[in-house]
Amino acid sequence: MKRFLYTIIALALSIGTQAARHRTDATSSQSDSVPQTVKSHLKQHYRVYGFVRNYFAYDSRESLSGIGDLYYYQPKDENWNQTETEAALSGVPREDLNAQSTFRFLSLTTRIGLDILDYKWRGTEFGGKLEADFYAGLNNVGSGTHKLSGTALIRLRLAYMTLAWDSLWFNDRDFARIDLLLGQAWHPMAADLSDAIALNSGAPFGPFSRTPQVTMNARLGRYVTLTGAALWQMQYTSIGPNGQSADYIAYSKTPEAYLGLSFHDRGFLLRAGADLLSIKPRQTGTMNGVQVKVSDRITTCSPYLYLQYATGEFSIKAKSIFAQAGEHMNLNGGYGVTAINADGSYSYTPTRNSSSWISIVYGGKVGAQVDRHPQKLQGILFGGYMQNFGTREALLDANGDGEADMFYYPRLSNLNRMWRLTPTIVWSIGKFQLGCEYEITSVQYGDGKISAQNGLSENRLHWVTNHRVQLMTKYNF
């Protein structure tokens, strides 16, 4: 792939140089050196990377998932075809219609990327990254519930430029470095992912989002880095009256803000930070039967903590976030209306969810290491837990039936808690990887009625469990 890219660019530049040579009567010896010069330039400043990846996945029951059912969220709640009384009268067996297994295999997460690096002008370093994969374009056909058909289209994952400055205040570069990132990149709270081979990388037990942003990392001494970011929404968006959309942040005219601090030393990494988001769910309302402009707004704050330690062939990572709403980072969450005001505006309160995960990796080289393609066997154990604490305030109950009237939630809102355990084995042979993963996810659901008092569904609590077995093949280049 790299040689192909080098050849195409070298050919294009060589043609341009040949034309310039005729115009300027340059010598043939100068023309002959152009391909080698271009090739050397590309190797120095461009790096092509990517992989071809296939997933083979089995689920024991119907579940909520995306990207060809490869990005897994949670098993669906029970869906009984009739009550026990109705079953006794009808003579037809009582069945949970969601207790059906499925299987699929797809290669649409194949990825290609380009790193641009080592460009300098005076004291400024320039760089950039482009990355894409092919998941977009799948759709439902007929009455199907799974997006498993269609033609996969390329989509943008990452696209950003970087600027960096060393030794701004001190002579030693270890004590003062500023990195500035502009473009679409990982959300600062999502950048540290778990080691699971699953496409969701442990979500929704941790933040998962790539988003347009301006991020600054300031290294303050040998061990401390300060991070500040202004972020926008594109693919991962907030929920509201019109579903998930970036309109709510667009009308707020207020970027999402992040502030964090990192400490790193001798294999240890500690990050702590908080995310602040303010959106406007509605732009118009009704007052005395007349449509008017309103100033609805909800502001949320979500702190988090991340820990990591690595030594030799062993590493351990853990992350925990207490999210208000949080659906814009692919977490379980949302918000509801607490009151309808006299001026036509609404007041809101967010849900509060604690989401945590831990992943442990151990593994090293196996087989004869004199071989050109050394082998490596790794074992991974992932665990996640999520607890729904409901809303900060009571929700609107205009009907007086004890149920919330207006509650915005991207997935199933009657979820109270959820856990996941995922053991994985990955075998690497040079650039080829083979992974096998068993993932058990269990959710405690209520009866579906959301209490106006606390935003929870606490009646008829029951657990629903899905077993996913997943095989992955991957060739890196």
Coordinates of C-alpha atoms in Angstrom, one line a residue:
M1 CA 0.0 0.0 0.0
K2 CA 2.8 2.4 0.9
R3 CA 4.8 1.6 -2.3
F4 CA 1.6 2.1 -4.4
L5 CA 1.0 5.6 -2.8
Y6 CA 4.7 6.5 -3.2
T7 CA 4.6 5.5 -6.9
I8 CA 1.5 7.5 -7.7
I9 CA 2.7 10.7 -6.0
A10 CA 6.2 10.3 -7.5
L11 CA 4.7 9.8 -10.9
A12 CA 2.5 12.9 -10.6
L13 CA 5.3 15.1 -9.4
S14 CA 7.7 13.7 -12.0
I15 CA 5.3 14.6 -14.8
G16 CA 5.0 18.1 -13.4
T17 CA 8.8 18.4 -13.1
Q18 CA 9.3 17.2 -16.7
A19 CA 7.0 19.9 -17.9
A20 CA 8.8 22.5 -15.9
R21 CA 12.1 21.2 -17.3
H22 CA 11.1 21.9 -20.9
R23 CA 10.0 25.4 -19.9
T24 CA 13.2 26.2 -18.1
D25 CA 15.7 24.0 -20.2
A26 CA 16.7 22.1 -17.1
T27 CA 19.2 19.2 -17.6
S28 CA 18.1 15.6 -17.9
S29 CA 20.3 14.6 -14.9
Q30 CA 18.2 16.8 -12.6
S31 CA 15.0 15.2 -14.0
D32 CA 16.2 11.7 -13.3
S33 CA 16.7 12.4 -9.6
V34 CA 13.2 13.6 -9.0
P35 CA 11.5 10.2 -8.3
Q36 CA 14.2 9.3 -5.7
T37 CA 13.9 12.7 -4.1
V38 CA 10.1 12.4 -3.9
K39 CA 10.3 8.9 -2.5
S40 CA 12.7 10.0 0.2
H41 CA 10.5 13.0 1.0
L42 CA 7.4 10.7 1.3
K43 CA 9.2 8.3 3.6
Q44 CA 10.3 11.1 5.8
H45 CA 6.9 13.0 6.1
Y46 CA 4.1 10.5 5.3
R47 CA 3.1 7.2 6.9
V48 CA 0.3 5.1 5.5
Y49 CA -1.3 2.6 7.8
G50 CA -4.4 0.6 8.3
F51 CA -5.8 -2.9 8.5
V52 CA -8.2 -5.4 6.9
R53 CA -10.5 -6.7 9.7
N54 CA -13.3 -9.2 9.8
Y55 CA -15.7 -9.9 12.6
F56 CA -17.8 -13.1 13.1
A57 CA -20.4 -12.5 15.8
Y58 CA -23.1 -14.6 17.4
D59 CA -25.7 -13.2 19.9
S60 CA -28.0 -15.3 22.0
R61 CA -30.9 -12.8 21.9
E62 CA -32.0 -9.6 20.2
S63 CA -29.9 -6.6 21.2
L64 CA -29.4 -2.9 20.6
S65 CA -26.3 -2.4 18.5
G66 CA -25.0 -0.4 15.5
I67 CA -22.5 -0.6 12.6
G68 CA -23.8 -3.8 11.1
D69 CA -24.6 -5.1 14.7
L70 CA -20.9 -5.1 15.4
Y71 CA -21.0 -2.1 17.8
Y72 CA -22.8 -3.7 20.8
Y73 CA -24.7 -1.8 23.4
Q74 CA -27.0 -4.1 25.4
P75 CA -29.6 -6.9 25.2
K76 CA -33.2 -5.8 24.5
D77 CA -35.8 -6.1 27.2
E78 CA -38.3 -8.9 27.3
N79 CA -41.1 -8.8 24.7
W80 CA -43.7 -11.4 25.7
N81 CA -46.3 -12.4 23.1
Q82 CA -49.0 -12.7 25.8
T83 CA -49.6 -12.7 29.5
E84 CA -49.7 -15.9 31.5
T85 CA -53.5 -15.6 31.8
E86 CA -53.9 -15.1 28.0
A87 CA -51.6 -18.1 27.4
A88 CA -53.8 -20.3 29.6
L89 CA -56.9 -19.3 27.6
S90 CA -55.3 -19.4 24.1
G91 CA -53.4 -22.7 24.5
V92 CA -50.5 -21.0 22.7
P93 CA -47.1 -21.1 24.5
R94 CA -46.0 -17.9 26.1
E95 CA -42.7 -16.7 24.5
D96 CA -40.3 -13.9 24.8
L97 CA -40.1 -12.7 21.2
N98 CA -36.7 -11.1 21.8
A99 CA -35.2 -14.4 22.9
Q100 CA -33.9 -15.1 19.4
S101 CA -30.3 -15.7 18.4
T102 CA -28.5 -14.1 15.4
F103 CA -25.2 -14.5 13.5
R104 CA -23.3 -12.3 11.1
F105 CA -19.8 -11.7 9.7
L106 CA -18.6 -8.5 8.1
S107 CA -15.4 -6.7 7.1
L108 CA -16.8 -3.2 6.9
T109 CA -14.5 -1.9 9.7
T110 CA -11.5 -2.2 7.5
R111 CA -9.5 1.0 7.9
I112 CA -6.9 3.2 6.2
G113 CA -5.1 6.2 7.5
L114 CA -2.4 8.7 6.7
D115 CA 0.0 10.4 9.2
I116 CA 1.6 13.6 8.2
L117 CA 4.6 14.5 10.4
D118 CA 8.0 16.2 10.8
Y119 CA 7.3 19.5 9.1
K120 CA 8.9 22.4 10.8
W121 CA 9.0 26.2 10.3
R122 CA 11.2 28.1 12.7
G123 CA 10.1 27.0 16.2
T124 CA 6.8 25.4 15.1
E125 CA 6.2 21.7 14.3
F126 CA 3.3 20.8 12.0
G127 CA 1.5 17.5 11.6
G128 CA -1.8 15.9 10.7
K129 CA -3.8 12.8 10.4
L130 CA -6.5 11.5 8.0
E131 CA -8.4 8.2 8.8
A132 CA -11.4 6.5 7.3
D133 CA -13.2 3.2 7.3
F134 CA -16.1 1.7 5.3
Y135 CA -19.1 1.2 7.7
A136 CA -21.5 3.8 6.3
G137 CA -24.3 2.9 3.9
L138 CA -25.8 -0.2 5.5
N139 CA -29.6 -0.2 5.9
N140 CA -32.7 -2.2 6.8
V141 CA -34.4 -4.1 4.0
G142 CA -38.1 -5.0 4.2
S143 CA -39.2 -5.6 7.8
G144 CA -35.8 -6.4 9.1
T145 CA -34.5 -5.0 12.3
H146 CA -30.8 -5.3 11.6
K147 CA -28.7 -3.0 9.4
L148 CA -26.8 -5.8 7.7
S149 CA -27.4 -5.1 4.0
G150 CA -26.4 -2.5 1.5
T151 CA -23.1 -1.3 0.1
A152 CA -20.6 -0.1 2.7
L153 CA -19.4 3.5 2.0
I154 CA -16.3 5.2 3.2
R155 CA -16.7 7.5 6.2
L156 CA -14.4 10.0 7.9
R157 CA -13.2 9.0 11.3
L158 CA -10.3 11.4 12.1
A159 CA -9.1 14.5 10.3
Y160 CA -7.0 17.0 12.2
M161 CA -3.9 19.1 12.1
T162 CA -1.4 19.6 14.9
L163 CA 1.0 22.4 15.9
A164 CA 3.6 22.1 18.6
W165 CA 6.1 24.3 20.3
D166 CA 9.0 23.3 22.5
S167 CA 10.9 25.2 25.2
L168 CA 8.5 28.2 25.3
W169 CA 9.6 29.2 28.8
F170 CA 12.5 27.0 29.7
N171 CA 15.6 25.8 27.9
D172 CA 14.8 22.1 28.7
R173 CA 12.1 20.8 26.3
D174 CA 10.9 18.4 29.1
F175 CA 9.6 21.4 31.0
A176 CA 7.6 23.3 28.4
R177 CA 5.8 21.9 25.4
I178 CA 2.5 23.1 23.9
D179 CA 0.6 20.9 21.5
L180 CA -2.5 22.3 19.6
L181 CA -4.9 20.0 17.8
L182 CA -7.6 21.4 15.4
G183 CA -10.1 19.1 13.6
Q184 CA -12.0 15.9 14.2
A185 CA -10.3 13.6 16.8
W186 CA -11.1 11.5 19.8
H187 CA -13.0 13.3 22.6
P188 CA -10.4 13.9 25.4
M189 CA -12.5 11.7 27.8
A190 CA -12.7 8.9 25.3
A191 CA -9.1 8.8 24.0
D192 CA -8.0 6.2 26.6
L193 CA -9.8 3.1 25.4
S194 CA -9.9 -0.4 26.9
D195 CA -8.0 -3.3 25.4
A196 CA -11.1 -5.3 24.3
I197 CA -11.1 -6.4 20.7
A198 CA -14.8 -5.6 20.4
L199 CA -15.6 -2.6 18.1
N200 CA -17.2 -0.7 21.0
S201 CA -14.0 -0.8 23.0
G202 CA -16.0 -1.2 26.2
A203 CA -18.8 1.3 25.5
P204 CA -21.3 2.2 26.9
F205 CA -19.4 1.6 30.1
G206 CA -17.1 4.5 29.1
P207 CA -17.2 7.6 26.9
F208 CA -16.9 6.9 23.2
S209 CA -16.8 9.9 20.8
R210 CA -14.9 11.4 18.0
T211 CA -15.8 15.0 17.5
P212 CA -14.7 18.4 16.0
Q213 CA -12.5 20.2 18.5
V214 CA -9.7 22.6 19.3
T215 CA -7.5 21.0 22.0
M216 CA -4.4 22.2 23.8
N217 CA -2.0 20.0 25.8
A218 CA 0.5 21.9 27.9
R219 CA 3.3 19.9 29.4
L220 CA 4.1 21.6 32.7
G221 CA 7.2 19.9 34.0
R222 CA 8.3 16.3 33.5
Y223 CA 5.2 14.7 35.0
V224 CA 2.2 16.9 34.5
T225 CA 0.1 17.8 31.5
L226 CA -2.8 20.3 31.4
T227 CA -5.5 19.8 28.8
G228 CA -8.2 22.2 27.7
A229 CA -10.6 21.7 24.8
A230 CA -13.5 23.3 23.0
L231 CA -15.6 20.7 21.2
W232 CA -18.5 20.5 18.8
Q233 CA -20.9 17.7 17.8
M234 CA -21.2 15.8 14.5
Q235 CA -21.6 12.0 14.7
Y236 CA -22.2 11.7 18.4
T237 CA -24.9 14.1 19.4
S238 CA -27.3 15.1 22.1
I239 CA -30.9 13.9 22.4
G240 CA -33.9 16.1 22.3
P241 CA -37.5 16.6 21.1
N242 CA -36.4 15.9 17.5
G243 CA -34.2 12.9 18.3
Q244 CA -30.4 13.0 18.4
S245 CA -29.2 16.0 16.5
A246 CA -26.4 18.6 16.4
D247 CA -29.1 21.3 16.2
Y248 CA -29.3 21.6 20.0
I249 CA -25.7 22.7 20.4
A250 CA -25.8 24.8 17.2
Y251 CA -28.7 27.0 18.6
S252 CA -26.9 27.1 22.0
K253 CA -23.9 28.8 20.3
T254 CA -21.8 27.4 23.1
P255 CA -19.0 24.8 22.5
E256 CA -18.7 21.8 24.8
A257 CA -15.8 22.5 27.1
Y258 CA -13.3 20.1 28.7
L259 CA -10.6 20.7 31.3
G260 CA -8.3 17.9 32.6
L261 CA -5.0 17.2 34.3
S262 CA -2.6 14.2 33.7
F263 CA 0.2 12.8 35.8
H264 CA 2.6 10.3 34.3
D265 CA 5.7 8.7 35.7
R266 CA 7.4 5.2 35.4
G267 CA 4.5 3.3 33.8
F268 CA 1.8 5.1 35.8
L269 CA -0.7 7.4 34.2
L270 CA -3.4 9.3 36.0
R271 CA -6.0 11.6 34.4
A272 CA -8.8 13.6 36.0
G273 CA -11.1 16.0 34.2
A274 CA -14.6 17.2 33.6
D275 CA -16.8 17.9 30.6
L276 CA -19.3 20.8 30.5
L277 CA -22.1 20.9 28.0
S278 CA -24.9 23.5 27.5
I279 CA -27.5 23.0 24.8
K280 CA -30.9 24.4 23.7
P281 CA -33.4 21.6 23.1
R282 CA -36.1 23.9 21.7
Q283 CA -36.1 27.2 19.8
T284 CA -39.9 27.9 19.8
G285 CA -42.8 27.3 22.2
T286 CA -46.4 28.3 22.8
M287 CA -47.6 31.1 25.0
N288 CA -51.4 31.8 25.2
G289 CA -51.9 29.8 22.0
V290 CA -49.3 31.8 20.1
Q291 CA -46.0 30.4 18.9
V292 CA -43.0 32.3 20.4
K293 CA -39.2 32.1 20.6
V294 CA -38.0 30.5 23.8
S295 CA -34.7 30.3 25.7
D296 CA -34.7 26.6 26.8
R297 CA -31.4 25.5 28.0
I298 CA -29.9 22.5 29.9
T299 CA -26.3 22.5 31.3
T300 CA -24.6 19.4 32.4
C301 CA -21.2 18.5 34.0
S302 CA -19.6 15.1 33.9
P303 CA -16.3 14.4 35.8
Y304 CA -14.2 11.4 35.2
L305 CA -11.0 9.6 36.4
Y306 CA -8.6 7.3 34.5
L307 CA -5.8 5.1 35.8
Q308 CA -3.2 3.1 33.9
Y309 CA -0.2 1.1 34.8
A310 CA 2.1 -0.9 32.5
T311 CA 5.2 -2.9 33.1
G312 CA 6.7 -5.5 30.8
E313 CA 4.0 -7.8 29.4
F314 CA 1.4 -6.7 32.0
S315 CA -0.9 -3.7 31.9
I316 CA -4.1 -2.6 33.7
K317 CA -6.4 0.3 32.9
A318 CA -9.5 1.6 34.6
K319 CA -11.9 4.5 34.0
S320 CA -14.9 5.8 35.8
I321 CA -17.3 8.7 34.9
F322 CA -20.3 10.2 36.7
A323 CA -22.3 11.5 33.8
Q324 CA -25.1 13.9 33.7
A325 CA -27.0 13.0 30.6
G326 CA -23.9 11.8 28.6
E327 CA -25.7 10.5 25.5
H328 CA -23.5 12.7 23.3
M329 CA -20.5 10.5 24.5
N330 CA -22.4 7.3 23.7
L331 CA -23.2 6.7 27.4
N332 CA -26.5 5.6 28.8
G333 CA -28.3 8.8 29.7
G334 CA -30.7 11.6 28.8
Y335 CA -32.9 14.2 30.4
G336 CA -36.5 15.2 31.0
V337 CA -38.8 18.1 31.4
T338 CA -39.5 19.3 35.0
A339 CA -41.9 22.2 34.2
I340 CA -43.6 24.2 31.5
N341 CA -43.1 27.9 32.2
A342 CA -45.5 30.8 31.6
D343 CA -43.3 32.2 28.8
G344 CA -43.6 28.9 26.8
S345 CA -40.1 27.6 27.8
Y346 CA -39.3 24.3 29.5
S347 CA -37.1 23.5 32.5
Y348 CA -35.0 20.4 32.4
T349 CA -33.2 17.9 34.6
P350 CA -30.6 15.4 33.5
T351 CA -30.2 11.7 34.4
R352 CA -27.2 10.7 36.4
N353 CA -25.3 7.6 35.6
S354 CA -22.1 6.1 37.0
S355 CA -20.2 4.1 34.4
S356 CA -16.9 2.3 35.0
W357 CA -14.7 -0.3 33.4
I358 CA -11.4 -2.1 34.0
S359 CA -9.2 -4.1 31.5
I360 CA -6.2 -6.3 32.3
V361 CA -3.8 -7.5 29.6
Y362 CA -1.0 -10.1 30.0
G363 CA 0.9 -11.8 27.2
G364 CA 4.3 -12.1 25.5
K365 CA 6.2 -13.8 22.8
V366 CA 5.8 -17.5 22.1
G367 CA 7.5 -19.9 19.6
A368 CA 10.8 -19.4 17.9
Q369 CA 11.7 -15.7 17.9
V370 CA 14.3 -16.2 15.2
D371 CA 11.4 -16.6 12.8
R372 CA 10.7 -13.6 10.5
H373 CA 7.2 -13.5 11.9
P374 CA 7.4 -13.7 15.7
Q375 CA 4.3 -15.0 17.6
K376 CA 2.6 -13.4 20.6
L377 CA -0.2 -14.6 22.7
Q378 CA -2.2 -12.2 24.9
G379 CA -5.0 -12.7 27.4
I380 CA -7.4 -9.8 28.1
L381 CA -10.1 -9.5 30.8
F382 CA -12.6 -6.7 30.6
G383 CA -15.2 -5.8 33.2
G384 CA -17.8 -3.0 33.2
Y385 CA -20.6 -1.8 35.5
M386 CA -23.2 0.9 35.0
Q387 CA -25.7 2.3 37.6
N388 CA -28.6 4.6 36.8
F389 CA -29.3 7.0 39.7
G390 CA -32.2 8.7 38.0
T391 CA -32.8 12.5 37.7
R392 CA -31.7 15.3 40.0
E393 CA -35.2 16.7 40.2
A394 CA -38.8 15.4 39.8
L395 CA -40.1 15.3 36.2
L396 CA -43.2 16.8 34.8
D397 CA -46.4 14.8 35.6
A398 CA -49.2 16.7 33.9
N399 CA -51.5 13.7 33.9
G400 CA -51.1 13.0 37.6
D401 CA -50.5 9.3 37.0
G402 CA -47.0 9.3 38.5
E403 CA -45.2 8.8 35.1
A404 CA -42.9 11.3 33.4
D405 CA -44.5 13.0 30.4
M406 CA -41.5 14.2 28.4
F407 CA -38.4 12.2 28.8
Y408 CA -35.6 12.2 26.2
Y409 CA -33.5 9.1 26.1
P410 CA -31.6 7.6 23.0
R411 CA -32.0 3.9 24.0
L412 CA -34.1 2.0 26.5
S413 CA -34.9 4.4 29.4
N414 CA -36.1 1.6 31.8
L415 CA -32.5 0.4 32.4
N416 CA -31.5 0.5 36.0
R417 CA -28.1 -1.2 36.1
M418 CA -25.9 -3.2 33.7
W419 CA -22.7 -5.2 33.9
R420 CA -20.4 -6.9 31.4
L421 CA -17.6 -9.4 31.6
T422 CA -15.4 -10.2 28.6
P423 CA -12.5 -12.6 28.5
T424 CA -10.4 -12.5 25.3
I425 CA -7.5 -14.3 23.7
V426 CA -5.5 -12.7 20.9
W427 CA -2.8 -14.5 18.9
S428 CA -0.5 -12.4 16.8
I429 CA 1.8 -13.7 14.0
G430 CA 3.7 -10.8 12.7
K431 CA 1.1 -8.4 11.2
F432 CA -1.7 -11.0 11.4
Q433 CA -4.0 -11.2 14.4
L434 CA -6.6 -13.7 15.4
G435 CA -8.9 -12.9 18.4
C436 CA -11.6 -14.8 20.2
E437 CA -13.9 -13.1 22.7
Y438 CA -16.7 -14.2 24.9
E439 CA -18.9 -11.3 26.1
I440 CA -21.7 -11.6 28.6
T441 CA -23.8 -8.5 29.2
S442 CA -26.7 -8.4 31.7
V443 CA -29.2 -5.6 32.2
Q444 CA -31.7 -5.0 35.0
Y445 CA -34.9 -3.5 33.5
G446 CA -38.0 -2.2 35.1
D447 CA -41.5 -2.4 33.7
G448 CA -41.0 0.5 31.3
K449 CA -42.9 3.1 33.3
I450 CA -40.6 6.0 34.1
S451 CA -41.4 7.5 37.6
A452 CA -41.9 11.3 37.6
Q453 CA -40.4 11.4 41.1
N454 CA -36.9 10.2 40.2
G455 CA -36.7 9.2 36.5
L456 CA -36.3 5.5 37.3
S457 CA -38.3 2.4 36.3
E458 CA -38.3 0.4 39.5
N459 CA -41.4 -1.9 39.3
R460 CA -41.2 -5.5 38.3
L461 CA -37.4 -5.5 38.1
H462 CA -35.9 -8.3 36.1
W463 CA -32.5 -9.3 34.5
V464 CA -32.0 -9.9 30.8
T465 CA -28.7 -11.4 29.6
N466 CA -27.0 -11.8 26.2
H467 CA -24.1 -14.0 25.4
R468 CA -22.0 -12.9 22.5
V469 CA -19.2 -15.0 21.0
Q470 CA -17.0 -13.1 18.6
L471 CA -14.1 -14.1 16.3
M472 CA -11.8 -11.4 14.8
T473 CA -9.2 -11.7 12.0
K474 CA -7.0 -8.7 11.3
Y475 CA -4.1 -7.9 9.0
N476 CA -2.2 -4.7 9.7
F477 CA -0.2 -2.8 7.2

